[in-house]
Amino acid sequence: MQNRKAAYDPHYLFLFLSLSFVVCASVGAEDLDYWQIVLTYDSEELTLMEASEMGPMRKKVRTPGLLGAPGVIECRAEWIDESGDLLATTEAQIPVGRRVAETSSDHSTEFMPQAGVIVIRIPGPAHGTTPRSIRLVPTQAKKFGGIVREDHKAFRELGSQDLLIENLKRVGQTSKVEGPISATKVRDTGDDGNRFVLVFVGDGYTAGNLSSGDYDTDISNLLNSFETNNSWSVFFDGTNFYRVDVESNEEGADEERGPGEPSPPPVDTYFNTSFWTQGLERLLDSDTVGEMRAIMAADDLVGVGVWDQIVMVVNSDKYGGSGGDVVVTSVNPGAATAIMIHELGHSFVGLADEYTSPYPGYPPGDPEPNVDFDTFLPMIKWHVWIGRDTDLPTPDIPANDGVVGAFEGARYLENGIYRPMRDCLMRTVSNPNFCKICNEAHILEYMRSVELTDNVVPPAGSAHKIEPPGMNFGVVPLPIEGFEYEWSLGGQVLEEAVKPELQVTQGDVTPDAQELKLVVSYPSPHVRQEVIEKTFVWYVQDSGADTFTPTPTRTHTPTFTLSPTQTFTSTETPTMTDTPTSTMVFTDTHTPTATATETSTQTSSPTLTETLTTTETASPSPTERLLEYDLNGDNTVNAVDLVMHLFNIESETSEVETVFDFSLDWQHERQGQ
């Protein structure tokens, strides 16, 4: 193959890669389960401490701290059996590095500990298959933060050693008392398998602190801060919290001193937390033993893979903390809650710091949802929030408090990069709330992490003959306010049916099969960039019918992602052997316009063999561009031909024959805000 033209459109490259990923990821998926892998490392060695199968859950599997990690090592995970044969090959992302609690004058430190713990959750061999070892082979490294690089031999040899799963060892205890003594679910909003689960563990709390209620009071104060924060309050009723009670022999943490003061005697605490880690006064962190104990406590008392985030609360009034898969915070009266929620903005949502103080060596870029290099309205990530008359760039003056625009200065730069609003908890730790864009990012990440419903009755996709007195259909939604419900039968919307349940009687149906559809949506005023909805379909007919012959169309499962806020969804007519399933779609609502207040709607449903025509002068949409490559006229797109056409590549032969079947119809809807 010879490349005739170096220039290409990266948008369509991303389209192709996205399609490839979806197809490849599905191959053999039924033979894989999720595993939690826990590694410890120091300057010389990487050690596998835990490899545990995770139980089934409805929520998305998350690697703790991955979104906010200063660096990510992408790996190929090779699972090896007793005979040395390859059981499975999957993908893994290893988060590396930690963040330091900010102060009003110093925001700029991320670091790579000399030793630490890493938790990853990845697909692995199915239940009943016994792997002997796992090999993590690095394929790519991504550096998102100004991480201090250490020459860790352990990571240089990653990929050359088999990490033995059999005969696993765990870090021994060094405290004089045994570890976690109990766990209390201090807020229970439903099944942990479909909730974001946060676990509090306390360090430096003695038996007296536990019995007096000091620890309980500190946790209650932190818990209340979630309910009052503008973002967490939205899904607070869909989040579960645990408190793990752990006895330490002494109160406080190591190195509770000021600059120039002599070091006090070490404090005997269970999780071994200390100030002045890496020589930074405010860097309050645990060591490898302590972090491993926290993970073991969460695993043993909450469940392997069930917890999503650990927050270690240290019994000290001194300002300090750190962020990562385990967030650490002191109980400083003026800053504890802000440190915790700010760090969760990194680890849960992947937000950028919006500070402008210099950070030498911090890599350039704007991958996070709350920063952007652009000031051209249609290209700004949050353009749907920007008003018609807003100046771009937006002057950083008091008159623009509360205005969404493009304010210069963020991500440790004073110039050339822009943030959505004047102030935010990601910019000022004393600010109790997030800006509108960071708030939206929290809501979207939460909704992506869980299913919108806890239960569906009867199962979606099932067929039923309706007999007197009728049959009930419906869903049990998340216990969060704001959901709306639209029912339709046989393609006709049932205007008065606005609840999550519906009774269908024999008089409502016909001898022919009809589609009963429920669309559950979350039309929040806090979300503009995406439409959050999920569709459920059943088939119903009169019990007097001899046979069941479905005729309606349904939403098909495959959704091919173009970007975090764009999807194409195919539709097809089902057969009785094609069991439909519910689908959740985050639909793109971006329509670049000259002004933010203009609204336009464009709907097209062409077949793949149709020739598209348009009166618009703009470039073809991704849908239109894709449809041009039904080269064989048989409703399929050849991946090799697609790439060759997109990038003007010429070849006489093709050794790869990968075909994507996009079905007969495509539907792409764009709705302006």
XYZ file of C-alpha atoms in Angstrom:
673
model
C 0.000 0.000 0.000
C 1.300 3.424 -0.904
C 0.137 6.610 0.781
C -0.650 9.225 -1.864
C -1.646 11.995 0.539
C -0.365 12.647 4.026
C -3.163 15.015 5.006
C -6.326 13.482 6.436
C -9.366 14.410 8.421
C -8.809 13.278 12.044
C -12.555 13.306 12.671
C -13.050 10.408 10.308
C -9.999 8.608 11.623
C -11.649 8.749 15.048
C -14.866 7.448 13.487
C -13.059 4.464 12.048
C -11.181 3.726 15.252
C -14.399 3.958 17.253
C -16.151 1.498 14.953
C -13.190 -0.858 15.088
C -13.117 -0.738 18.878
C -16.817 -1.516 19.239
C -16.620 -4.532 16.957
C -13.358 -5.898 18.360
C -14.380 -5.407 21.983
C -17.486 -7.515 21.471
C -15.619 -10.557 20.179
C -15.628 -13.220 22.859
C -17.147 -10.843 25.405
C -19.475 -13.591 26.594
C -16.407 -15.571 27.732
C -15.002 -12.793 29.939
C -15.657 -11.651 33.487
C -14.262 -8.619 35.295
C -11.378 -8.930 37.722
C -9.876 -6.608 40.301
C -6.082 -6.555 40.190
C -4.110 -4.930 43.024
C -0.408 -4.246 42.546
C 2.229 -2.795 44.837
C 5.457 -1.306 43.566
C 8.712 0.191 44.749
C 11.837 1.267 42.909
C 12.797 -2.340 42.196
C 9.756 -4.579 42.051
C 6.142 -4.817 40.960
C 4.162 -7.305 43.045
C 0.712 -8.749 42.470
C -1.178 -8.587 45.774
C -4.702 -9.467 44.696
C -6.449 -10.960 41.671
C -10.123 -11.434 42.447
C -13.120 -12.106 40.264
C -15.805 -9.473 40.632
C -19.447 -10.374 41.024
C -22.086 -9.302 38.494
C -23.150 -5.661 38.733
C -25.427 -3.478 36.648
C -23.272 -0.374 36.966
C -20.228 0.324 34.829
C -16.986 -1.189 36.067
C -14.582 1.608 37.036
C -10.874 1.598 37.804
C -10.634 3.890 40.860
C -8.871 7.178 40.142
C -8.299 6.472 36.446
C -9.965 9.633 35.118
C -7.904 11.968 37.286
C -4.585 10.133 37.181
C -1.538 12.246 36.247
C -0.452 9.405 33.963
C -1.911 6.263 32.414
C -0.030 3.218 31.116
C -2.105 1.341 28.569
C -1.371 -2.374 28.542
C -2.283 -5.628 26.925
C -3.248 -8.078 29.671
C -2.270 -11.647 28.837
C -3.862 -14.307 31.043
C -1.824 -17.536 31.269
C -3.039 -20.970 32.435
C -1.192 -23.732 34.332
C 0.361 -25.152 31.172
C 1.614 -21.769 30.025
C -1.004 -21.376 27.316
C -2.775 -18.101 26.674
C -6.284 -18.101 28.147
C -7.351 -14.622 27.111
C -5.995 -11.276 26.014
C -7.706 -8.121 27.231
C -6.892 -4.449 27.664
C -5.841 -2.666 30.852
C -5.226 0.929 31.860
C -2.901 1.499 34.802
C -3.279 4.864 36.587
C -0.011 6.205 37.962
C 0.784 9.182 40.156
C -1.063 11.147 42.804
C -2.217 14.727 43.335
C -1.385 17.069 46.193
C -3.912 19.136 48.132
C -3.874 22.744 46.932
C -3.376 25.915 48.932
C -4.349 29.473 48.096
C -0.794 30.196 46.953
C 0.493 26.853 45.656
C -1.564 24.622 43.396
C 1.020 22.961 41.279
C 2.169 19.560 42.420
C 1.533 16.051 41.214
C 3.953 13.299 42.023
C 4.913 9.695 41.495
C 5.424 8.022 44.877
C 8.599 6.029 45.342
C 6.350 3.167 46.405
C 2.618 2.676 46.259
C -0.469 0.664 45.379
C -2.355 0.441 42.091
C -5.880 -0.907 41.643
C -7.136 -1.814 38.177
C -10.367 -3.493 37.086
C -10.224 -5.263 33.762
C -11.886 -8.063 31.773
C -10.403 -11.485 32.386
C -11.160 -15.199 32.043
C -14.710 -16.271 32.790
C -15.788 -17.803 36.081
C -14.566 -21.365 36.413
C -11.383 -20.717 34.455
C -8.240 -20.722 36.591
C -5.436 -18.458 35.379
C -1.980 -19.115 36.800
C -0.551 -15.687 36.049
C -1.104 -12.415 34.267
C 1.346 -10.473 32.132
C 0.837 -6.724 31.590
C 2.515 -5.624 28.364
C 2.702 -1.816 27.925
C 1.400 -0.533 24.595
C 1.213 3.214 25.190
C 1.773 5.777 27.942
C -0.242 8.950 28.385
C 0.940 11.762 30.601
C -1.822 14.104 31.695
C -0.156 15.863 34.592
C 3.172 17.305 35.597
C 4.167 14.080 37.232
C 7.631 13.845 38.735
C 9.261 10.936 36.933
C 11.236 8.456 38.956
C 13.306 5.705 37.367
C 11.256 2.816 38.704
C 12.836 -0.456 37.678
C 9.484 -2.090 38.394
C 7.823 -0.208 35.559
C 10.787 -0.577 33.187
C 10.400 -4.339 33.463
C 6.635 -4.281 33.102
C 5.714 -6.797 30.424
C 8.742 -9.032 30.955
C 7.472 -10.778 34.068
C 4.535 -13.043 34.806
C 2.638 -11.911 37.890
C 1.667 -15.109 39.667
C -1.942 -15.303 40.764
C -1.510 -18.505 42.746
C -0.177 -18.263 46.302
C -0.876 -14.548 46.538
C 0.495 -12.760 49.565
C -0.904 -9.696 51.276
C 0.901 -6.933 53.120
C 1.216 -7.854 56.796
C -0.208 -5.781 59.607
C 2.132 -3.691 61.729
C -0.314 -2.047 64.129
C -0.671 -3.525 67.600
C -4.406 -3.999 67.181
C -6.272 -5.899 64.533
C -7.642 -4.007 61.584
C -11.130 -2.971 60.523
C -13.526 -3.760 63.302
C -16.790 -2.903 61.567
C -18.427 -1.217 58.617
C -21.649 0.773 58.699
C -23.669 1.726 55.655
C -24.337 5.304 56.705
C -26.419 6.062 53.618
C -28.318 3.335 51.773
C -30.141 4.367 48.599
C -30.422 0.890 47.068
C -28.414 -2.006 45.697
C -24.659 -1.312 45.610
C -24.573 -3.028 42.219
C -26.226 0.018 40.644
C -24.927 2.856 42.807
C -21.790 4.933 43.092
C -20.289 3.593 46.330
C -17.926 5.694 48.461
C -16.145 4.254 51.492
C -14.816 6.380 54.374
C -11.929 4.930 56.393
C -10.487 6.765 59.387
C -6.870 7.009 60.503
C -5.580 8.260 63.834
C -8.836 7.547 65.658
C -8.342 5.622 68.894
C -10.870 3.377 70.588
C -11.787 6.394 72.703
C -12.397 8.533 69.606
C -14.669 5.845 68.211
C -16.676 5.337 71.382
C -17.052 9.078 72.047
C -18.554 9.700 68.607
C -15.708 11.937 67.378
C -15.157 9.826 64.285
C -18.861 9.535 63.560
C -19.203 13.332 63.800
C -16.321 13.926 61.392
C -17.795 11.511 58.849
C -21.244 13.068 59.210
C -19.789 16.507 58.454
C -18.132 15.197 55.302
C -21.284 13.359 54.283
C -23.344 16.526 54.674
C -20.998 18.360 52.319
C -22.047 16.041 49.495
C -25.692 16.889 50.086
C -25.022 20.634 49.988
C -22.630 20.673 47.013
C -24.428 21.731 43.821
C -23.213 18.706 41.836
C -23.276 15.845 44.319
C -26.669 16.923 45.643
C -28.212 16.031 42.253
C -27.348 12.334 42.587
C -26.910 12.188 46.359
C -30.074 10.072 46.566
C -28.450 7.574 44.199
C -25.124 7.274 46.041
C -24.249 4.871 48.854
C -21.771 5.688 51.629
C -19.991 3.352 54.055
C -18.041 4.197 57.196
C -15.320 1.748 58.206
C -14.395 2.011 61.897
C -10.716 1.266 62.496
C -8.840 1.587 65.793
C -5.451 3.276 65.845
C -3.187 3.127 68.858
C -2.595 6.887 68.822
C -4.338 10.009 67.536
C -3.266 12.123 64.582
C -0.652 11.506 61.893
C 3.111 11.576 61.531
C 4.982 14.865 61.015
C 2.310 17.244 62.320
C 4.712 20.191 62.381
C 5.401 23.495 60.697
C 8.329 24.481 58.451
C 11.658 24.430 60.284
C 10.250 22.662 63.329
C 11.835 19.404 64.512
C 10.042 16.170 63.683
C 7.888 14.871 66.537
C 7.950 11.188 67.501
C 6.118 8.918 65.012
C 2.429 8.345 65.682
C 1.189 4.738 65.706
C -1.835 4.775 63.400
C -3.415 1.985 61.425
C -3.047 3.476 57.925
C 0.352 5.123 58.558
C -0.547 8.582 57.286
C 1.963 11.414 57.392
C 2.348 15.076 56.472
C 5.481 16.285 54.663
C 5.384 13.375 52.216
C 7.852 14.046 49.366
C 9.034 17.055 51.409
C 5.727 18.947 50.994
C 4.094 20.105 54.216
C 0.521 19.850 52.929
C 1.038 16.456 51.266
C -0.826 14.194 53.659
C -0.687 10.629 52.384
C -0.518 7.007 53.428
C 2.264 4.550 52.721
C 2.016 1.291 50.785
C 1.011 -0.745 53.826
C -1.653 1.756 54.820
C -3.152 2.085 51.353
C -3.186 -1.680 50.928
C -5.016 -1.990 54.244
C -7.623 0.530 53.109
C -8.246 -1.441 49.926
C -8.438 -4.705 51.879
C -10.938 -3.140 54.277
C -13.140 -1.953 51.418
C -12.882 -5.338 49.697
C -13.649 -7.363 52.811
C -16.376 -5.187 54.309
C -18.054 -3.717 51.210
C -17.116 -6.057 48.381
C -14.451 -6.601 45.725
C -15.227 -4.280 42.846
C -18.315 -2.929 44.591
C -16.687 0.208 45.996
C -15.879 3.012 43.573
C -13.884 5.424 45.747
C -12.117 5.343 49.107
C -11.749 8.514 51.189
C -9.231 8.269 54.043
C -10.095 10.721 56.820
C -7.199 11.642 59.126
C -7.831 12.784 62.688
C -5.816 16.006 62.452
C -6.766 19.679 62.221
C -3.644 20.458 60.193
C -4.312 21.363 56.534
C -3.411 18.610 54.087
C -4.518 15.886 51.736
C -3.929 14.098 48.442
C -5.893 12.570 45.588
C -5.980 9.372 43.562
C -7.615 5.969 43.861
C -7.623 6.745 47.592
C -8.401 10.371 48.468
C -6.800 11.496 51.742
C -7.961 14.507 53.752
C -7.482 15.848 57.243
C -10.421 17.208 59.216
C -9.174 20.793 58.985
C -12.284 22.851 59.856
C -11.937 25.242 56.939
C -10.819 22.939 54.166
C -11.577 19.242 54.711
C -14.756 19.132 52.647
C -13.324 21.312 49.872
C -10.182 19.158 49.555
C -12.268 16.003 49.331
C -14.818 17.229 46.781
C -12.163 19.014 44.698
C -10.072 15.837 44.499
C -13.155 13.823 43.546
C -13.634 16.304 40.712
C -10.362 14.916 39.372
C -10.717 11.215 40.173
C -14.457 10.783 39.497
C -15.046 13.203 36.604
C -11.585 13.895 35.172
C -11.759 17.685 35.552
C -8.767 19.959 35.094
C -7.490 22.414 37.658
C -8.394 25.943 36.580
C -5.502 27.639 38.362
C -3.179 29.980 36.494
C -0.146 29.700 38.767
C 2.827 28.407 36.722
C 3.581 24.688 36.731
C 6.888 24.141 34.882
C 6.865 20.916 32.903
C 3.111 20.464 32.935
C 2.201 18.980 29.521
C 0.094 21.192 27.231
C -3.380 20.169 26.111
C -7.074 20.613 26.789
C -8.493 17.069 27.076
C -10.602 17.806 30.153
C -14.248 18.928 29.782
C -13.727 22.255 31.591
C -10.841 23.755 29.584
C -10.506 24.654 25.906
C -8.011 26.331 23.586
C -10.779 27.675 21.321
C -12.660 30.962 21.488
C -14.540 30.430 18.197
C -18.072 29.776 19.440
C -18.996 26.648 17.443
C -15.737 24.971 18.463
C -15.924 25.603 22.217
C -16.796 22.415 24.089
C -19.533 24.104 26.104
C -20.832 26.378 23.306
C -24.456 25.374 23.969
C -24.187 27.209 27.298
C -22.879 30.484 25.850
C -25.339 33.318 25.207
C -25.743 35.265 21.968
C -24.293 38.502 23.318
C -21.415 37.027 25.343
C -17.995 38.420 24.424
C -15.394 35.836 23.424
C -12.900 35.794 25.025
C -14.949 36.874 28.016
C -13.608 39.696 30.220
C -12.747 38.537 33.723
C -14.712 41.267 35.506
C -17.318 41.186 38.308
C -20.068 42.046 35.818
C -19.550 38.577 34.306
C -20.098 36.651 37.529
C -22.482 33.813 36.674
C -21.880 34.172 32.922
C -20.762 31.162 30.884
C -18.161 32.188 28.330
C -14.464 31.683 27.683
C -12.375 33.208 30.479
C -8.652 33.220 29.839
C -6.428 31.334 32.245
C -6.620 27.716 33.409
C -4.601 24.514 33.703
C -1.570 26.379 35.126
C -1.415 28.873 32.243
C -2.358 32.544 32.276
C -2.789 32.826 28.517
C -4.017 30.789 25.569
C -6.396 28.445 27.374
C -9.900 29.165 28.625
C -12.268 28.099 31.393
C -16.088 28.298 31.327
C -16.772 30.740 34.192
C -14.953 33.230 36.409
C -14.852 30.956 39.425
C -15.370 27.328 40.351
C -14.322 24.812 42.988
C -11.746 23.620 40.446
C -10.221 27.125 40.547
C -10.771 28.283 44.122
C -10.801 25.695 46.893
C -12.791 28.086 49.083
C -15.644 28.043 46.546
C -18.203 25.479 47.790
C -19.634 24.707 44.336
C -18.681 23.811 40.789
C -19.356 25.994 37.758
C -22.170 25.041 35.380
C -19.910 23.091 33.049
C -18.194 21.121 35.806
C -21.602 20.541 37.362
C -22.885 19.120 34.082
C -19.798 16.923 33.766
C -20.510 15.416 37.197
C -24.107 14.595 36.276
C -23.165 13.069 32.928
C -20.406 10.943 34.456
C -22.766 9.672 37.132
C -25.463 8.811 34.584
C -22.898 6.983 32.454
C -21.739 5.011 35.489
C -25.074 3.489 36.457
C -28.222 2.143 34.828
C -31.120 4.601 34.891
C -33.379 1.894 36.312
C -32.971 -0.673 39.070
C -35.468 -3.148 37.645
C -37.627 -3.816 34.577
C -40.855 -5.844 34.875
C -41.372 -7.952 32.836
C -37.936 -8.223 31.199
C -37.454 -5.893 28.237
C -37.872 -7.613 24.882
C -40.354 -10.205 26.121
C -43.633 -10.996 24.283
C -46.970 -11.331 26.056
C -50.570 -12.238 25.272
C -52.827 -10.020 27.333
C -55.662 -11.651 29.272
C -58.198 -10.151 31.701
C -57.811 -8.225 33.935
C -54.640 -7.014 32.190
C -50.894 -6.981 32.754
C -48.562 -4.474 34.410
C -45.419 -3.216 32.692
C -42.862 -0.802 34.052
C -39.512 0.060 35.552
C -38.113 0.946 38.954
C -36.066 4.112 38.322
C -33.096 5.367 40.277
C -34.289 7.238 43.381
C -33.355 10.581 41.807
C -35.825 13.335 41.037
C -36.317 14.528 37.483
C -37.043 11.445 35.383
C -39.809 11.605 32.780
C -41.645 8.735 31.100
C -43.213 8.432 27.643
C -45.271 5.355 26.753
C -46.392 4.367 23.266
C -48.384 1.417 21.950
C -48.307 0.458 18.304
C -46.454 3.659 17.509
C -49.051 5.909 19.157
C -47.954 7.963 22.153
C -50.153 7.466 25.211
C -50.410 11.099 26.299
C -51.828 10.408 29.768
C -49.315 7.690 30.644
C -46.564 9.637 32.409
C -45.601 7.269 35.231
C -42.945 4.540 35.318
C -45.605 1.810 35.305
C -48.563 1.046 33.023
C -51.356 -1.520 33.018
C -52.231 -2.913 29.594
C -55.694 -4.476 29.312
C -57.126 -6.808 26.697
C -59.105 -3.916 25.266
C -55.896 -1.982 24.574
C -54.375 -4.571 22.241
C -55.239 -6.220 18.922
C -54.898 -9.740 17.491
C -51.749 -8.513 15.749
C -48.622 -7.974 17.790
C -47.912 -4.407 18.840
C -44.830 -2.752 20.235
C -45.173 -1.353 23.743
C -42.389 1.142 24.300
C -41.261 3.165 27.297
C -38.705 5.967 26.980
C -37.182 6.991 30.318
C -35.459 10.372 30.055
C -33.680 12.797 32.342
C -34.319 16.315 30.975
C -32.281 18.207 33.552
C -31.865 21.991 33.350
C -28.268 21.325 34.416
C -27.496 19.291 31.273
C -27.421 20.748 27.764
C -24.665 18.930 25.916
C -26.295 15.497 25.855
C -29.751 13.934 26.020
C -29.948 11.208 28.645
C -32.565 8.574 27.913
C -33.164 4.846 27.853
C -35.712 2.876 25.827
C -37.514 -0.328 26.825
C -39.612 -2.415 24.414
C -42.116 -5.231 24.918
C -44.495 -6.959 22.459
C -48.158 -7.447 23.285
C -51.277 -8.815 21.565
C -54.740 -10.131 22.355
C -54.744 -13.510 24.068
C -57.210 -14.773 21.442
C -54.611 -14.648 18.665
C -53.394 -18.012 17.378
C -49.803 -17.003 16.708
C -47.502 -14.217 17.774
C -46.146 -12.225 14.847
C -44.331 -9.014 15.788
C -44.466 -6.242 13.228
C -43.115 -3.030 14.802
C -39.609 -1.642 14.628
C -37.401 -1.250 17.635
C -34.224 0.447 18.676
C -31.334 -1.914 18.074
C -28.551 -2.320 20.617
C -25.412 -1.238 18.673
C -24.474 2.382 19.261
C -21.321 3.584 17.535
C -19.659 6.395 19.440
C -18.044 9.248 17.531
C -17.178 11.343 20.566
C -18.242 11.563 24.198
C -21.274 13.536 23.049
C -22.188 12.019 19.678
C -23.818 8.710 18.796
C -25.299 7.030 15.771
C -28.046 4.528 16.554
C -29.341 2.012 14.032
C -32.927 0.772 13.784
C -34.173 -2.535 12.442
C -37.253 -4.725 12.347
C -37.071 -7.566 14.890
C -37.817 -11.212 14.409
C -38.928 -13.605 17.110
C -35.399 -15.008 17.295
C -33.863 -11.564 17.693
C -34.543 -10.726 21.317
C -34.542 -6.952 21.738
C -32.846 -5.317 24.640
C -33.060 -1.933 26.249
C -30.580 0.695 25.138
C -29.305 3.877 26.706
C -28.287 6.650 24.362
C -26.462 9.858 25.190
C -27.494 11.823 22.104
C -25.465 14.695 20.731
C -27.295 17.996 20.905
C -24.465 20.080 19.479
C -25.465 22.091 16.428
C -22.755 24.651 15.696
C -24.423 27.953 14.887
C -23.368 31.568 14.601
C -25.106 32.373 17.860
C -25.814 30.236 20.863
C -29.509 31.050 21.033
C -30.419 29.889 17.523
C -32.208 26.537 17.293
C -32.322 24.137 14.382
C -33.387 20.534 13.899
C -32.249 18.231 11.143
C -33.483 14.659 10.795
C -32.508 12.266 8.046
C -33.114 8.550 7.584
C -31.503 7.594 4.272
C -30.744 4.044 3.231
C -27.168 3.146 2.659
C -27.628 2.910 -1.115
C -29.301 6.289 -1.525
C -27.410 9.239 -2.970
C -27.540 12.052 -0.456
C -28.410 15.567 -1.562
C -28.336 18.710 0.510
C -28.851 22.419 0.040
C -26.511 23.313 2.873
C -23.134 24.806 2.085
C -21.533 23.210 5.127
C -19.371 20.101 4.895
C -21.185 16.738 4.898
C -22.121 15.424 8.324
C -20.362 12.283 9.590
C -23.528 10.318 8.768
C -23.639 11.574 5.196
C -19.916 11.022 4.741
C -20.204 7.470 6.053
C -23.111 6.589 3.756
C -21.039 7.428 0.711
C -18.982 4.295 1.334
C -21.615 1.646 0.696
C -19.292 0.729 -2.134
C -20.908 -2.597 -2.945
C -24.525 -1.433 -2.676
C -25.288 -4.244 -0.231
C -25.847 -2.239 2.968
C -22.374 -2.964 4.289
C -19.219 -0.919 4.555
C -15.843 -2.546 4.005
C -13.449 -1.224 6.649
C -10.398 -1.357 4.394
C -12.168 0.421 1.541
C -13.526 2.977 3.995
C -10.072 3.879 5.290
C -8.599 3.976 1.801
C -11.279 6.362 0.601
C -11.136 8.594 3.673
C -7.379 9.026 3.514
C -6.899 8.779 -0.278
C -4.816 5.628 0.013
C -4.284 3.477 -3.071
C -3.687 -0.266 -2.968
C -3.721 -3.087 -5.467
C -4.537 -5.794 -2.964
C -6.078 -6.069 0.475
C -5.258 -8.869 2.852
C -7.843 -7.816 5.412
C -11.548 -8.211 4.800
C -13.380 -6.658 7.751
C -17.001 -5.739 7.091
C -19.301 -3.686 9.289
C -23.020 -4.299 8.728
C -24.814 -1.034 9.463
C -28.306 -2.469 8.601
C -30.709 -0.808 6.214
C -31.429 2.476 7.879
C -29.481 5.122 9.731
C -31.022 7.870 11.711
C -29.095 10.910 12.874
C -30.873 13.674 14.716
C -29.312 16.993 15.644
C -31.118 19.346 17.934
C -29.835 22.841 18.620
C -30.069 24.416 22.041
